[in-house]
Amino acid sequence: MEKKKEWRKLAILLASIGIANIGDFVYLVVINIIVFDMTGSAAAVAGLWIVSPIVNICTKFWTGSFIDYRSKRAVMMVTYGFRAAFIALLPLAPNIAIIYLILVCLSVAQSFFTPASMTYTTMLVPVEKRKRFNAIRSFCSSSAFIVGPAIGGAMILATSISWTLWANALFFVVAAIFLALLPKAEKINQATVPKLTVAQVAKDFTAVAAFLRNHQYITFIYVVFLLVMLFSFAMDTQEVVFTQQVVGLSQVEYSLLVSITGIGSIVGAAVLALFANHIPLRHMIGSGLLLMTAGYLMYAFSWSFWSIAAGFIVLGLFNVFVNAGMATFYQNHIPVKMMGRVTSMMQLGQSIFQILFILAVGVMADWFSLRLTIVVLALAMAVLACLFAISVFRPGNRPFFEDQTTNEQTGQQAR
């Protein structure tokens, strides 16, 4: 009975996150259409990739300091509310400047949501259930990747962009209602909550830096993982141009490739959800990253629709394994009391490098060729993935990947 009650809570959390994920993808489809229709500029659409990293750089210094001392569930609910409100305002925006301002506000809400969501999930999900929970969550996210754009496209055809956005806002309202059914999972003593000052942010930054220094292996694993993801992000930003201008595919073929990737992710997530408890964590992470990188290598050296499709299926399948495994590893080893700050600082560095990578890839593609640029990125990604896998599978590091390991136990090992 107790187990059923526990899984009921986790199912409600998954429903909340899953509905919000669908809302994110519906919004992503619509906002691209709006910006392109208003400007007719591919550069303006590309600018959508830059908004979130820039906002992260401006906010991540202090979002963790705000989140760690307050109710994570409340932060998530408020961000859902803000996203619903600002999405509902998009159809009323008179020009592109106002639209970008609304996008900035949505990115600010997202910058609060991600660390709060990671921390709340860690508090609510028991250690022994994290691997399966993250696998099911990956299944929900992968399904949203297919379902969200399909719903967005169907709603635009059946109604209009404005009504689609207003309906999209309701997704986040429903997600917030589901979240309200869950417990707070923590007790906040308002008297002990420090004020959000420059001195407090500096103190928290120092605490995070000290934690990362004292837990060097955990830091190494997560930083290398983020670097590999940066290479994949850089390649993804040039995906449309590479497939159509370099390989010579049509827009229809490219759309089909996106669907194939999504289906691969859904299949991988479904397999992982069924067999998560039977797959060792280090195989999910180490083998998963190597195979995902193999998919990118196939993509980089591809010459036809089917060679790219094969690469996309492989990377779609194993991207799920890597993300679910790394989420579990992170939850097991980062203390809940400072997870918001650690997550925010990591995302701050990731956002800075995302912008640098986008600019560097653009310059490389102009100076040399896009094919050579993608090949170099894929090869660099493969080297990092090999170093990562060697470290993961080293016998002495095995205790870090035990399924029942918690951050307290790892802290003792690292010291």
XYZ file of C-alpha atoms in Angstrom:
415
model
C 0.000 0.000 0.000
C 2.828 2.356 0.916
C 4.599 1.560 -2.364
C 1.438 2.355 -4.354
C 1.106 5.668 -2.526
C 4.735 6.513 -3.271
C 4.427 5.697 -6.969
C 1.188 7.714 -7.110
C 3.152 10.794 -6.039
C 5.826 10.093 -8.613
C 3.166 9.578 -11.306
C 1.666 12.991 -10.500
C 5.127 14.582 -10.709
C 5.732 12.866 -14.060
C 2.338 14.063 -15.311
C 3.164 17.653 -14.316
C 6.586 17.595 -15.968
C 5.279 15.726 -19.035
C 2.435 18.199 -19.657
C 4.860 21.113 -19.302
C 7.254 19.400 -21.755
C 4.482 19.142 -24.344
C 3.737 22.828 -23.734
C 7.409 23.663 -24.299
C 7.473 21.952 -27.696
C 4.155 23.477 -28.807
C 5.553 26.884 -27.866
C 8.828 26.157 -29.687
C 6.996 25.439 -32.950
C 4.754 28.496 -32.695
C 7.437 31.009 -31.669
C 9.620 30.054 -34.644
C 6.668 30.635 -36.988
C 5.792 33.977 -35.361
C 9.340 35.353 -35.503
C 9.867 34.241 -39.100
C 6.464 35.606 -40.220
C 7.119 38.994 -38.583
C 10.700 39.418 -39.795
C 11.240 37.074 -42.732
C 14.760 36.748 -41.322
C 16.572 33.474 -40.674
C 18.963 35.427 -38.417
C 16.047 36.552 -36.219
C 14.953 32.925 -35.868
C 18.550 31.880 -35.094
C 18.558 34.555 -32.387
C 16.076 32.399 -30.469
C 19.004 30.034 -29.742
C 20.916 32.873 -28.085
C 18.233 34.312 -25.778
C 18.262 31.500 -23.223
C 22.087 31.278 -22.807
C 22.344 35.079 -22.430
C 19.575 35.125 -19.809
C 21.282 32.240 -17.990
C 24.543 34.211 -17.840
C 22.678 37.162 -16.298
C 20.658 35.124 -13.783
C 22.524 31.950 -12.832
C 24.857 33.817 -10.472
C 22.003 34.204 -8.011
C 19.110 31.854 -8.894
C 20.678 28.984 -6.936
C 21.054 31.200 -3.867
C 17.354 32.040 -4.116
C 16.148 28.471 -4.716
C 18.153 26.555 -2.082
C 16.625 28.505 0.818
C 13.013 28.410 -0.390
C 10.301 25.894 -1.262
C 11.291 24.185 -4.500
C 7.700 23.182 -5.246
C 6.560 26.786 -4.800
C 9.303 28.032 -7.146
C 8.244 25.487 -9.786
C 4.563 26.457 -9.483
C 5.327 30.179 -9.757
C 7.489 29.623 -12.846
C 4.672 27.597 -14.437
C 2.340 30.514 -13.728
C 4.742 33.059 -15.227
C 5.251 30.944 -18.340
C 1.482 30.577 -18.813
C 0.990 34.343 -18.441
C 3.769 35.400 -20.795
C 2.852 32.825 -23.462
C -0.727 34.121 -23.313
C 0.626 37.645 -23.924
C 2.583 36.688 -27.065
C -0.384 37.048 -29.494
C -0.872 40.608 -28.224
C 2.749 41.651 -28.878
C 2.753 44.517 -31.447
C 6.325 44.085 -32.733
C 9.411 41.873 -32.675
C 11.051 43.890 -29.869
C 8.167 43.106 -27.480
C 8.253 39.455 -28.530
C 11.947 39.210 -27.675
C 11.258 40.934 -24.340
C 8.617 38.303 -23.562
C 11.089 35.594 -24.590
C 13.588 37.005 -22.099
C 10.949 36.821 -19.340
C 10.145 33.215 -20.295
C 13.851 32.344 -20.183
C 14.153 33.915 -16.715
C 11.294 31.694 -15.508
C 13.002 28.658 -17.057
C 16.318 29.557 -15.377
C 14.547 29.248 -12.006
C 12.582 26.151 -12.946
C 15.435 23.833 -13.949
C 17.460 23.914 -10.672
C 14.265 23.884 -8.570
C 12.885 20.914 -10.541
C 16.114 18.922 -10.225
C 16.251 19.512 -6.461
C 12.554 18.808 -5.825
C 12.706 15.599 -7.867
C 15.749 14.440 -5.877
C 13.929 15.081 -2.589
C 10.715 13.348 -3.684
C 12.178 10.275 -5.422
C 13.885 7.660 -3.183
C 17.431 6.642 -4.147
C 16.417 3.128 -5.222
C 13.728 4.482 -7.579
C 15.720 7.287 -9.230
C 17.070 5.278 -12.139
C 13.652 4.016 -13.222
C 12.011 7.387 -12.551
C 14.571 9.170 -14.732
C 14.071 6.549 -17.446
C 10.299 7.124 -17.426
C 10.878 10.874 -17.366
C 13.090 10.512 -20.446
C 10.275 8.563 -22.100
C 7.864 11.424 -21.329
C 10.337 14.006 -22.690
C 10.983 11.971 -25.854
C 7.255 11.520 -26.417
C 6.733 15.259 -25.948
C 9.356 15.844 -28.673
C 6.997 14.095 -31.125
C 3.598 14.923 -29.610
C 4.270 18.627 -28.892
C 5.054 19.757 -32.469
C 2.234 17.533 -33.805
C -0.271 19.159 -31.430
C 1.104 22.615 -32.244
C 0.839 22.055 -35.994
C -2.664 20.574 -35.762
C -3.917 23.420 -33.563
C -2.506 26.072 -35.887
C -4.257 24.425 -38.856
C -7.539 23.998 -36.955
C -7.611 27.432 -35.292
C -4.910 30.108 -35.415
C -1.522 30.944 -33.929
C -3.159 33.129 -31.254
C -5.585 30.435 -30.086
C -2.766 27.869 -30.151
C -0.698 30.041 -27.800
C -3.628 30.624 -25.449
C -4.313 26.880 -25.361
C -0.584 26.318 -24.857
C -0.672 28.558 -21.778
C -3.240 26.160 -20.277
C -0.693 23.317 -20.421
C 1.390 25.158 -17.810
C -1.679 25.960 -15.693
C -2.588 22.245 -15.626
C 1.050 21.353 -14.821
C 0.932 23.744 -11.851
C -2.358 22.208 -10.622
C -0.799 18.722 -10.675
C 2.196 20.057 -8.765
C -0.103 21.545 -6.116
C -1.303 17.996 -5.311
C 2.209 16.996 -4.198
C 3.821 17.540 -0.774
C 6.359 20.300 -0.186
C 9.010 17.649 0.656
C 10.824 20.116 2.941
C 10.264 22.440 5.872
C 11.348 26.026 5.361
C 12.058 28.111 8.436
C 11.488 31.656 7.176
C 13.504 33.078 10.074
C 16.659 31.359 8.807
C 16.278 32.310 5.129
C 19.139 34.712 4.290
C 18.511 37.873 2.287
C 19.507 37.743 -1.356
C 22.472 40.117 -1.252
C 25.741 40.365 -3.172
C 27.578 39.130 -0.066
C 25.272 36.091 0.214
C 25.672 35.241 -3.485
C 29.479 35.517 -3.156
C 29.372 33.260 -0.077
C 27.278 30.671 -1.942
C 29.597 30.852 -4.965
C 32.555 30.109 -2.667
C 30.678 27.194 -1.068
C 29.952 25.662 -4.493
C 33.582 26.108 -5.588
C 34.781 24.405 -2.391
C 32.372 21.491 -2.907
C 33.533 20.983 -6.501
C 37.206 21.067 -5.415
C 36.579 18.541 -2.639
C 34.703 16.173 -4.943
C 36.980 16.244 -7.960
C 35.891 12.978 -9.567
C 32.202 13.909 -9.485
C 33.105 17.319 -10.905
C 35.259 15.729 -13.628
C 32.496 13.346 -14.744
C 29.829 16.029 -14.901
C 32.036 18.665 -16.563
C 33.204 16.245 -19.286
C 29.578 15.236 -19.853
C 28.608 18.914 -20.256
C 31.493 19.436 -22.693
C 30.327 16.519 -24.825
C 26.799 17.982 -24.770
C 28.238 21.330 -25.891
C 29.736 19.677 -28.988
C 26.383 18.042 -29.740
C 24.615 21.398 -29.202
C 27.021 23.100 -31.616
C 26.315 20.472 -34.261
C 22.553 20.695 -33.680
C 22.549 24.445 -34.385
C 23.881 23.740 -37.901
C 21.717 20.679 -38.502
C 19.262 22.254 -40.962
C 22.003 23.877 -43.054
C 24.203 20.745 -43.035
C 21.467 18.319 -44.073
C 20.021 20.554 -46.794
C 23.009 22.435 -48.221
C 25.866 19.969 -47.649
C 24.124 16.593 -48.003
C 21.399 17.944 -50.310
C 18.230 16.768 -48.546
C 14.855 18.426 -49.044
C 12.813 20.074 -46.281
C 10.441 17.090 -46.281
C 13.361 14.681 -45.841
C 14.747 16.819 -42.998
C 11.351 16.844 -41.254
C 11.249 13.073 -41.588
C 14.725 12.842 -40.018
C 13.548 14.848 -37.000
C 10.631 12.446 -36.578
C 12.957 9.439 -36.922
C 15.193 10.851 -34.165
C 12.175 11.342 -31.924
C 10.950 7.802 -32.562
C 14.444 6.483 -31.788
C 14.390 8.391 -28.505
C 10.943 7.039 -27.611
C 12.033 3.456 -28.336
C 15.233 3.915 -26.321
C 13.325 5.471 -23.429
C 10.703 2.709 -23.462
C 13.399 0.001 -23.367
C 15.205 1.841 -20.586
C 12.009 2.333 -18.576
C 11.332 -1.420 -18.744
C 14.871 -2.600 -17.983
C 16.377 0.322 -16.008
C 16.823 -1.730 -12.846
C 18.771 -4.385 -14.778
C 21.220 -2.012 -16.497
C 24.182 -0.878 -14.352
C 24.424 2.891 -14.018
C 27.946 3.082 -15.406
C 26.863 1.177 -18.548
C 23.986 3.600 -19.030
C 26.455 6.497 -18.823
C 29.721 5.156 -20.285
C 28.439 2.841 -23.035
C 25.514 5.160 -23.732
C 27.779 8.148 -24.369
C 30.105 6.160 -26.651
C 27.185 4.903 -28.741
C 25.537 8.327 -28.871
C 28.842 9.762 -30.111
C 28.981 7.001 -32.740
C 25.631 8.305 -33.985
C 27.082 11.816 -34.360
C 30.112 10.414 -36.215
C 27.793 8.617 -38.630
C 25.937 11.902 -39.116
C 29.168 13.901 -39.682
C 30.441 11.537 -42.377
C 27.036 10.900 -43.965
C 26.320 11.320 -47.681
C 22.619 10.393 -48.042
C 19.256 10.398 -46.293
C 19.654 6.817 -45.077
C 23.161 7.290 -43.667
C 21.982 10.329 -41.692
C 18.835 8.438 -40.622
C 21.000 5.587 -39.259
C 23.096 8.069 -37.280
C 20.001 9.853 -35.957
C 18.422 6.569 -34.839
C 21.587 5.584 -32.938
C 22.032 8.966 -31.248
C 18.301 9.175 -30.487
C 18.325 5.735 -28.878
C 21.348 6.246 -26.651
C 20.920 9.936 -25.841
C 18.113 8.793 -23.552
C 20.400 6.333 -21.730
C 23.031 9.028 -21.159
C 20.631 11.698 -19.931
C 18.748 9.375 -17.571
C 22.019 7.929 -16.253
C 23.647 11.319 -15.696
C 20.529 12.661 -13.976
C 20.678 9.692 -11.579
C 24.437 10.115 -11.003
C 23.943 13.828 -10.317
C 21.037 13.267 -7.912
C 23.015 10.607 -6.044
C 26.106 12.760 -5.516
C 25.106 16.425 -5.176
C 23.770 17.320 -1.704
C 20.134 18.425 -1.801
C 20.876 21.388 0.472
C 23.090 22.981 -2.191
C 21.830 21.345 -5.395
C 20.147 24.538 -6.622
C 23.395 26.488 -6.338
C 25.542 23.758 -7.920
C 23.062 23.310 -10.802
C 22.886 27.059 -11.401
C 26.676 27.457 -11.441
C 27.094 24.521 -13.811
C 24.448 25.948 -16.137
C 26.118 29.362 -15.968
C 29.364 27.902 -17.319
C 27.441 25.831 -19.863
C 25.626 28.931 -21.183
C 28.857 30.918 -21.561
C 30.411 28.115 -23.590
C 27.233 27.608 -25.627
C 27.484 31.167 -26.940
C 31.205 30.801 -27.625
C 30.614 27.496 -29.426
C 27.846 28.954 -31.621
C 30.100 31.840 -32.646
C 33.130 29.563 -33.187
C 31.159 27.125 -35.350
C 29.849 30.009 -37.464
C 33.395 31.357 -37.980
C 34.811 27.886 -38.782
C 32.046 27.213 -41.296
C 32.858 30.524 -43.059
C 36.646 30.061 -43.033
C 36.714 26.392 -44.005
C 33.562 24.410 -44.814
C 30.546 23.238 -42.837
C 31.367 19.590 -43.589
C 34.880 19.958 -42.132
C 33.501 21.860 -39.134
C 30.965 19.140 -38.320
C 33.579 16.386 -38.767
C 36.042 18.170 -36.421
C 33.294 18.647 -33.803
C 32.263 14.989 -34.028
C 35.874 13.765 -33.722
C 36.539 16.058 -30.723
C 33.322 14.785 -29.178
C 34.466 11.177 -29.735
C 37.838 11.816 -28.021
C 36.082 13.303 -24.987
C 33.590 10.422 -24.907
C 36.447 7.879 -24.920
C 38.204 9.654 -22.014
C 34.879 9.764 -20.190
C 34.187 6.044 -20.731
C 37.720 5.028 -19.657
C 37.240 6.907 -16.401
C 33.748 5.505 -15.822
C 34.826 1.882 -16.375
C 38.035 2.117 -14.328
C 37.612 -0.488 -11.520
C 38.661 1.940 -8.789
C 35.799 4.282 -9.694
C 33.104 1.604 -9.545
C 31.744 2.698 -6.099
C 30.688 6.054 -7.556
C 28.230 4.264 -9.851
C 26.588 1.916 -7.375
C 22.815 2.288 -7.606
C 22.369 2.789 -3.869
C 25.192 5.325 -3.483
C 24.078 8.650 -2.003
C 25.819 11.984 -2.001
C 26.725 11.551 1.674
C 28.534 8.265 0.962
C 30.314 9.710 -2.022
C 31.382 12.707 -0.009
C 33.174 10.370 2.392
C 34.829 8.491 -0.497
C 35.968 11.688 -2.192
C 37.556 12.995 0.989
